[in-house]
PDB file of C-alpha atoms in Angstrom:
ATOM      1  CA  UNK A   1      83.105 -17.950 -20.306  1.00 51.00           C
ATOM      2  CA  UNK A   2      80.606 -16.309 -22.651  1.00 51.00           C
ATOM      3  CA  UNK A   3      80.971 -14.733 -25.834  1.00 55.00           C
ATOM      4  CA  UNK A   4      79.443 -11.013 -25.087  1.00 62.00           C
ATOM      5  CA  UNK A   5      78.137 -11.416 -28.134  1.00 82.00           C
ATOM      6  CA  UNK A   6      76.104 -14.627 -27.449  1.00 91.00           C
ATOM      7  CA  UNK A   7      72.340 -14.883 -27.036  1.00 94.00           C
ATOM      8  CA  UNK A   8      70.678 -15.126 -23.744  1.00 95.00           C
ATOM      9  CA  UNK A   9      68.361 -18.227 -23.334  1.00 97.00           C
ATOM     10  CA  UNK A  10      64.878 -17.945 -22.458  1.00 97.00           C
ATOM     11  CA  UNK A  11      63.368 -21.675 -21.648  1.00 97.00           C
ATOM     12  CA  UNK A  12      59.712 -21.513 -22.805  1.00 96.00           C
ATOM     13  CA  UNK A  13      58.598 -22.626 -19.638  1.00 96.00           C
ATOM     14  CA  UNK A  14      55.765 -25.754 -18.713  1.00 96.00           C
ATOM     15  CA  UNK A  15      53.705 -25.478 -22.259  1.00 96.00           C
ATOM     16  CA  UNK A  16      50.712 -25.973 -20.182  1.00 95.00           C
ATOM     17  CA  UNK A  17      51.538 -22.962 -18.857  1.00 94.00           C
ATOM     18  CA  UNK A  18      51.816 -19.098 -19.372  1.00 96.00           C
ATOM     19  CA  UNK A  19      55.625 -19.377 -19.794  1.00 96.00           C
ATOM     20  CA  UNK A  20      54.625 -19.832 -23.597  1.00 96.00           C
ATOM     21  CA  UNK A  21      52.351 -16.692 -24.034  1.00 96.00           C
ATOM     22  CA  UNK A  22      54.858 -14.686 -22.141  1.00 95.00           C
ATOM     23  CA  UNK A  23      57.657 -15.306 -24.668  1.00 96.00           C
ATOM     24  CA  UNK A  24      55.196 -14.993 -27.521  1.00 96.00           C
ATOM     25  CA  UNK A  25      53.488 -11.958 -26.932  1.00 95.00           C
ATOM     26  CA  UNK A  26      57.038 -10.264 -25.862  1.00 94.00           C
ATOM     27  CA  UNK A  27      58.389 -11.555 -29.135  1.00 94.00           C
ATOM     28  CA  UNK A  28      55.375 -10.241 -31.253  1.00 92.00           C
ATOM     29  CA  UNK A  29      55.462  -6.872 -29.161  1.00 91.00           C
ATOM     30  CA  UNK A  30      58.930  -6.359 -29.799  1.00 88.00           C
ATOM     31  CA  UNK A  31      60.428  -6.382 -26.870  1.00 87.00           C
ATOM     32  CA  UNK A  32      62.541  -9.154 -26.972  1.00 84.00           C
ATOM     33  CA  UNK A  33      64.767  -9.379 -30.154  1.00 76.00           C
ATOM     34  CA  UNK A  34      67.717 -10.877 -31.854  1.00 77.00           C
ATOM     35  CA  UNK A  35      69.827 -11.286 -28.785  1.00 92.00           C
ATOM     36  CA  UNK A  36      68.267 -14.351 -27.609  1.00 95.00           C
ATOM     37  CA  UNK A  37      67.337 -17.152 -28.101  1.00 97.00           C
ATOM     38  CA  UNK A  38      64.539 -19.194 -26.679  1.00 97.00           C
ATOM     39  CA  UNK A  39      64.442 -23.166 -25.647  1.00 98.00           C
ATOM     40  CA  UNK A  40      61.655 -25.247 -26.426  1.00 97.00           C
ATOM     41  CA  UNK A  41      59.471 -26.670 -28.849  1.00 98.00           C
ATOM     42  CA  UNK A  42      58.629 -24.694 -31.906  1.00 97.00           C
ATOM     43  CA  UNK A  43      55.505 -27.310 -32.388  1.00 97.00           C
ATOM     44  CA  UNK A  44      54.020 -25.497 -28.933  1.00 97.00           C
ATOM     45  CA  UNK A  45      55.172 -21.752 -29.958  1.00 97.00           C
ATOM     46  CA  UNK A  46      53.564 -22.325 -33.373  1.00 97.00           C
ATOM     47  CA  UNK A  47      50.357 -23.558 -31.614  1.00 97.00           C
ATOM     48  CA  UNK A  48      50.345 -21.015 -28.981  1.00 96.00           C
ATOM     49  CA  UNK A  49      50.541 -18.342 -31.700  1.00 96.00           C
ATOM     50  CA  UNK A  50      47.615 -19.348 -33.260  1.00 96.00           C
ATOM     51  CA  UNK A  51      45.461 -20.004 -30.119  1.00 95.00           C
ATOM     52  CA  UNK A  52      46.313 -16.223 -29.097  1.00 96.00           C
ATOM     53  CA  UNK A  53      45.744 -14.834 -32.623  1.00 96.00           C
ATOM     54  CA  UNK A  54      49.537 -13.827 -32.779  1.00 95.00           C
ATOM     55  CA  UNK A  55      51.556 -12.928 -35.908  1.00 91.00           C
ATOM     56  CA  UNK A  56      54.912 -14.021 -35.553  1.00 92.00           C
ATOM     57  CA  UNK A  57      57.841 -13.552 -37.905  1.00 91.00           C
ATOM     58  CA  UNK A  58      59.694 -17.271 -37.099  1.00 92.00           C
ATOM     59  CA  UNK A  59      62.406 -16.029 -39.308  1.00 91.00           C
ATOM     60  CA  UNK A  60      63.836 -13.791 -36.742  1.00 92.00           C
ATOM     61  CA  UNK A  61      62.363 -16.049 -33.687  1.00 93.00           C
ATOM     62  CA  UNK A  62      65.761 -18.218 -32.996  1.00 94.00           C
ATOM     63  CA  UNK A  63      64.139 -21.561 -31.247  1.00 96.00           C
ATOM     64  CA  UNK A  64      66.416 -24.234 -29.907  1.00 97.00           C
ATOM     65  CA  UNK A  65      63.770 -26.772 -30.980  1.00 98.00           C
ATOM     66  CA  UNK A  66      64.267 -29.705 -28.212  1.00 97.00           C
ATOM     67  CA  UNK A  67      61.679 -31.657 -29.926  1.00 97.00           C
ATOM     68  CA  UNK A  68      59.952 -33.153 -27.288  1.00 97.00           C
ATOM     69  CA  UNK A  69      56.390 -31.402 -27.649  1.00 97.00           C
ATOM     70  CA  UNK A  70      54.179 -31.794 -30.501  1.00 96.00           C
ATOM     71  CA  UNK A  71      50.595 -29.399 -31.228  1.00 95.00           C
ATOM     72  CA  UNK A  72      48.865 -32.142 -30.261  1.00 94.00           C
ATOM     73  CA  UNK A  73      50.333 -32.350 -26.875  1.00 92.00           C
ATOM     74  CA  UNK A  74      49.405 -28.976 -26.058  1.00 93.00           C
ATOM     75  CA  UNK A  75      47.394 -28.704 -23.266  1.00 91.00           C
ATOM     76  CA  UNK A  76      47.293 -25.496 -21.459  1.00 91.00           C
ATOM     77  CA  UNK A  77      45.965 -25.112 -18.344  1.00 91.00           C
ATOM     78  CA  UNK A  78      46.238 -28.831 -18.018  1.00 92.00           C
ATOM     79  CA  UNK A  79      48.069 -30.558 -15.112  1.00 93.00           C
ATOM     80  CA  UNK A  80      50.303 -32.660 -17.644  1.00 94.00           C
ATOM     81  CA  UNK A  81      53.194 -34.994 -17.252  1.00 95.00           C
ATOM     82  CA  UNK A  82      55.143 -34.783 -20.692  1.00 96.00           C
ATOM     83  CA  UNK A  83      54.843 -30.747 -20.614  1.00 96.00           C
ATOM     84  CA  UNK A  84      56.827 -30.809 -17.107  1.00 96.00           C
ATOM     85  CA  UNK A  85      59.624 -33.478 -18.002  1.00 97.00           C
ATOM     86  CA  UNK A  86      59.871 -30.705 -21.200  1.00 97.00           C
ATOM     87  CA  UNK A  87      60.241 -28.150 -19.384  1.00 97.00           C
ATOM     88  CA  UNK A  88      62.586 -29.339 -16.998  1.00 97.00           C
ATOM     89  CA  UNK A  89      64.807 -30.841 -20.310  1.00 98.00           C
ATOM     90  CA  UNK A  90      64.580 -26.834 -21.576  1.00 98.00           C
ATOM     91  CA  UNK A  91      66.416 -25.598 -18.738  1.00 97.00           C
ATOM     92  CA  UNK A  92      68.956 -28.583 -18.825  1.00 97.00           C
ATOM     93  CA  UNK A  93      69.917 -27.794 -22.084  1.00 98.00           C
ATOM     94  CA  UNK A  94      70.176 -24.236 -21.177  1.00 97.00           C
ATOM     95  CA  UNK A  95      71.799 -24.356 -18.725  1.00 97.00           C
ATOM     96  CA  UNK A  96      74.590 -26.950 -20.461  1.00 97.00           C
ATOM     97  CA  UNK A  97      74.913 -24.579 -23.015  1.00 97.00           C
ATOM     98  CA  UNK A  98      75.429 -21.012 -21.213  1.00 96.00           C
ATOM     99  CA  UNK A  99      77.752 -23.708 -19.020  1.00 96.00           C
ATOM    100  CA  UNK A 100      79.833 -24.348 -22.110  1.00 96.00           C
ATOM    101  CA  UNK A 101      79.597 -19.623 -23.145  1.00 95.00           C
ATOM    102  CA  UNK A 102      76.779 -20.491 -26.360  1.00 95.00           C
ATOM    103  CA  UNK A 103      74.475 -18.704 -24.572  1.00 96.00           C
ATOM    104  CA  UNK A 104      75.708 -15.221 -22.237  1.00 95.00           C
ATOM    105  CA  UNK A 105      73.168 -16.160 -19.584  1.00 92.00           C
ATOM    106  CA  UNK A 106      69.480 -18.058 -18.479  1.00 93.00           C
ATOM    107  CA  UNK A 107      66.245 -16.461 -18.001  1.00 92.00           C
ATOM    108  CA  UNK A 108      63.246 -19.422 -17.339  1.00 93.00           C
ATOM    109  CA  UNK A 109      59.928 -19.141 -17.765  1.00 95.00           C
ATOM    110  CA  UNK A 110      57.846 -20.878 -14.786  1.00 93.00           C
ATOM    111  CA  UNK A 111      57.737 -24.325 -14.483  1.00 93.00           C
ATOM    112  CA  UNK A 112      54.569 -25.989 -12.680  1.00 93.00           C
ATOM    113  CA  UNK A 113      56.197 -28.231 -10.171  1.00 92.00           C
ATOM    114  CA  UNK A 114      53.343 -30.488  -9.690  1.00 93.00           C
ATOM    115  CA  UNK A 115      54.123 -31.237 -13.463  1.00 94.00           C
ATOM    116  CA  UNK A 116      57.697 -31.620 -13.382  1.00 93.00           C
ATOM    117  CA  UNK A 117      57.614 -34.027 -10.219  1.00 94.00           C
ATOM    118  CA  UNK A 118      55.344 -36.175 -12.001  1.00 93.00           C
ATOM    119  CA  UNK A 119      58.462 -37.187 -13.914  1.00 93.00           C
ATOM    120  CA  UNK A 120      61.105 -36.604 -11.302  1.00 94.00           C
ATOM    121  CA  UNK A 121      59.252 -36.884  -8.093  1.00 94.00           C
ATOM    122  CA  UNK A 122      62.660 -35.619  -6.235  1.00 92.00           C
ATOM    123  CA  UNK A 123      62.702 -32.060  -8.242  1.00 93.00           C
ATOM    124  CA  UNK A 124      62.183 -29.246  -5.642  1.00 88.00           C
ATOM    125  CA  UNK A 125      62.865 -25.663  -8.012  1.00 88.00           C
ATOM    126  CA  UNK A 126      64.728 -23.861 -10.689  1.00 85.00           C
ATOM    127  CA  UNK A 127      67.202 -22.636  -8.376  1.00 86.00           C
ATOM    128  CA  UNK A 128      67.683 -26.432  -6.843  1.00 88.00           C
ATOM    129  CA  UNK A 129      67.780 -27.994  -9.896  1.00 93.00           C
ATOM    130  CA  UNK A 130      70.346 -25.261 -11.963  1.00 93.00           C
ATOM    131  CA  UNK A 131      72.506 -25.540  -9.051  1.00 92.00           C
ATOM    132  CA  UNK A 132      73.080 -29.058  -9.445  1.00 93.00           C
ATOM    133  CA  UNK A 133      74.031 -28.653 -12.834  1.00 94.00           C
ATOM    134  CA  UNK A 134      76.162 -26.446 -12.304  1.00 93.00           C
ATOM    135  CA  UNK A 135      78.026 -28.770  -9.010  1.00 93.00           C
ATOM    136  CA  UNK A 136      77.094 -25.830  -6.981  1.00 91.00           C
ATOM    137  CA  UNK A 137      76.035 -27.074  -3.498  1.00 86.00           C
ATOM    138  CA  UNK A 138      75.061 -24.031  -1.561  1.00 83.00           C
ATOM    139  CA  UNK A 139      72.737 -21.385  -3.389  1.00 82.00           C
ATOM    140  CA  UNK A 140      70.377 -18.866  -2.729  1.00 81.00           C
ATOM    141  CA  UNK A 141      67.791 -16.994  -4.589  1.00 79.00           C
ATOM    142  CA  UNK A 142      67.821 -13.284  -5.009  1.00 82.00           C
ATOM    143  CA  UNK A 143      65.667 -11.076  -6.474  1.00 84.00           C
ATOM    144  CA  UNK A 144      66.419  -7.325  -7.019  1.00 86.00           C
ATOM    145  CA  UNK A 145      64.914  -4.134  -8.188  1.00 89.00           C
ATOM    146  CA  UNK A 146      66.996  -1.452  -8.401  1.00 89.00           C
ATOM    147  CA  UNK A 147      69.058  -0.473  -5.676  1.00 92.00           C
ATOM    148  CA  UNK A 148      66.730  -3.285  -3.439  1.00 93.00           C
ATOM    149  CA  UNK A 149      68.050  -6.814  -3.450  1.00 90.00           C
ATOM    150  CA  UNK A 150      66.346  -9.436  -1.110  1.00 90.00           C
ATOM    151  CA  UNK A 151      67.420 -13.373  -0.720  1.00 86.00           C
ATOM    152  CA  UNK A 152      65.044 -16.063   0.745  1.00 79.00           C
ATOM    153  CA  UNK A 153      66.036 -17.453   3.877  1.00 75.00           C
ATOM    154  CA  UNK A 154      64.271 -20.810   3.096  1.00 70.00           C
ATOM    155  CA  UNK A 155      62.493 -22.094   0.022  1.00 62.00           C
ATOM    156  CA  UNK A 156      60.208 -25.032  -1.011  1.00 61.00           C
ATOM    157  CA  UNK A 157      59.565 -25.201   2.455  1.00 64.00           C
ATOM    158  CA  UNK A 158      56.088 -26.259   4.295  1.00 66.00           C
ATOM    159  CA  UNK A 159      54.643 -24.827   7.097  1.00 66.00           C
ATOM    160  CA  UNK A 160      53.692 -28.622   7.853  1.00 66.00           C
TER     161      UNK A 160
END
């Protein structure tokens, strides 16, 4: 169980992707703040600061710096192998650690699938691969606003 007073994870997402700029430029705006905590690779944030013209304090940005990811692998808007193993490893680690209460809870940036099955060609989703983690074996997706709440009936499904 989590401490209430633990962070909440935010995985940074595929670093070829806008997962990165979204945690960035909510960071520098101010709306997220010390209560979380986001998984990644400070090499990309750094970079992605720079190529947006951001000013971040990364004194009060708490990064669970994976490692994986350095500048020079940066490649946004680039199909890219390495960035969706990364990614994939973010949300492991996130998802072991608000397993074991560090973190209160999991919010991921979006992952480019094509990416991530480069590196595990069997990886279908976020919501497959977090329920494994977790031993669940039947899951849904459900998004809500308000008093709304839908679930998918399928997902990763082709018409084909």
């Amino acid at each position: 169980m989590a401490d209430m007073g633990a962070p909440l994870a935010i995985t940074m997402g595929d670093a070829s992707g806008v997962g990165p700029e979204i945690v960035l430029r909510s960071f520098a705006s101010g709306t997220l703040g010390a209560d979380v905590v986001v998984y990644g690779d400070e090499a990309i944030l750094r970079h992605g600061a720079q190529l947006l013209h951001l000013d971040v304090d990364w004194g009060r940005l708490a990064v669970v710096d994976l490692g994986l990811l350095a500048a020079d692998d940066h490649r946004p808007r680039q199909l890219d192998a390495a960035s969706g193993a990364a990614a994939q490893a973010y949300v492991a680690r996130a998802t072991q650690d608000a397993l074991a209460g560090t973190v209160a809870g999991l919010v991921t940036m979006p992952m480019n699938k094509e990416a991530t099955q480069l590196s595990d060609p069997g990886f279908v989703g976020h919501t497959e691969f977090i329920a494994a983690l977790c031993g669940a074996n039947n899951v849904t997706m459900m998004l809500t606003n308000g008093p709304l709440a839908v679930t998918h009936l399928s997902t990763q499904c082709t018409l084909a």
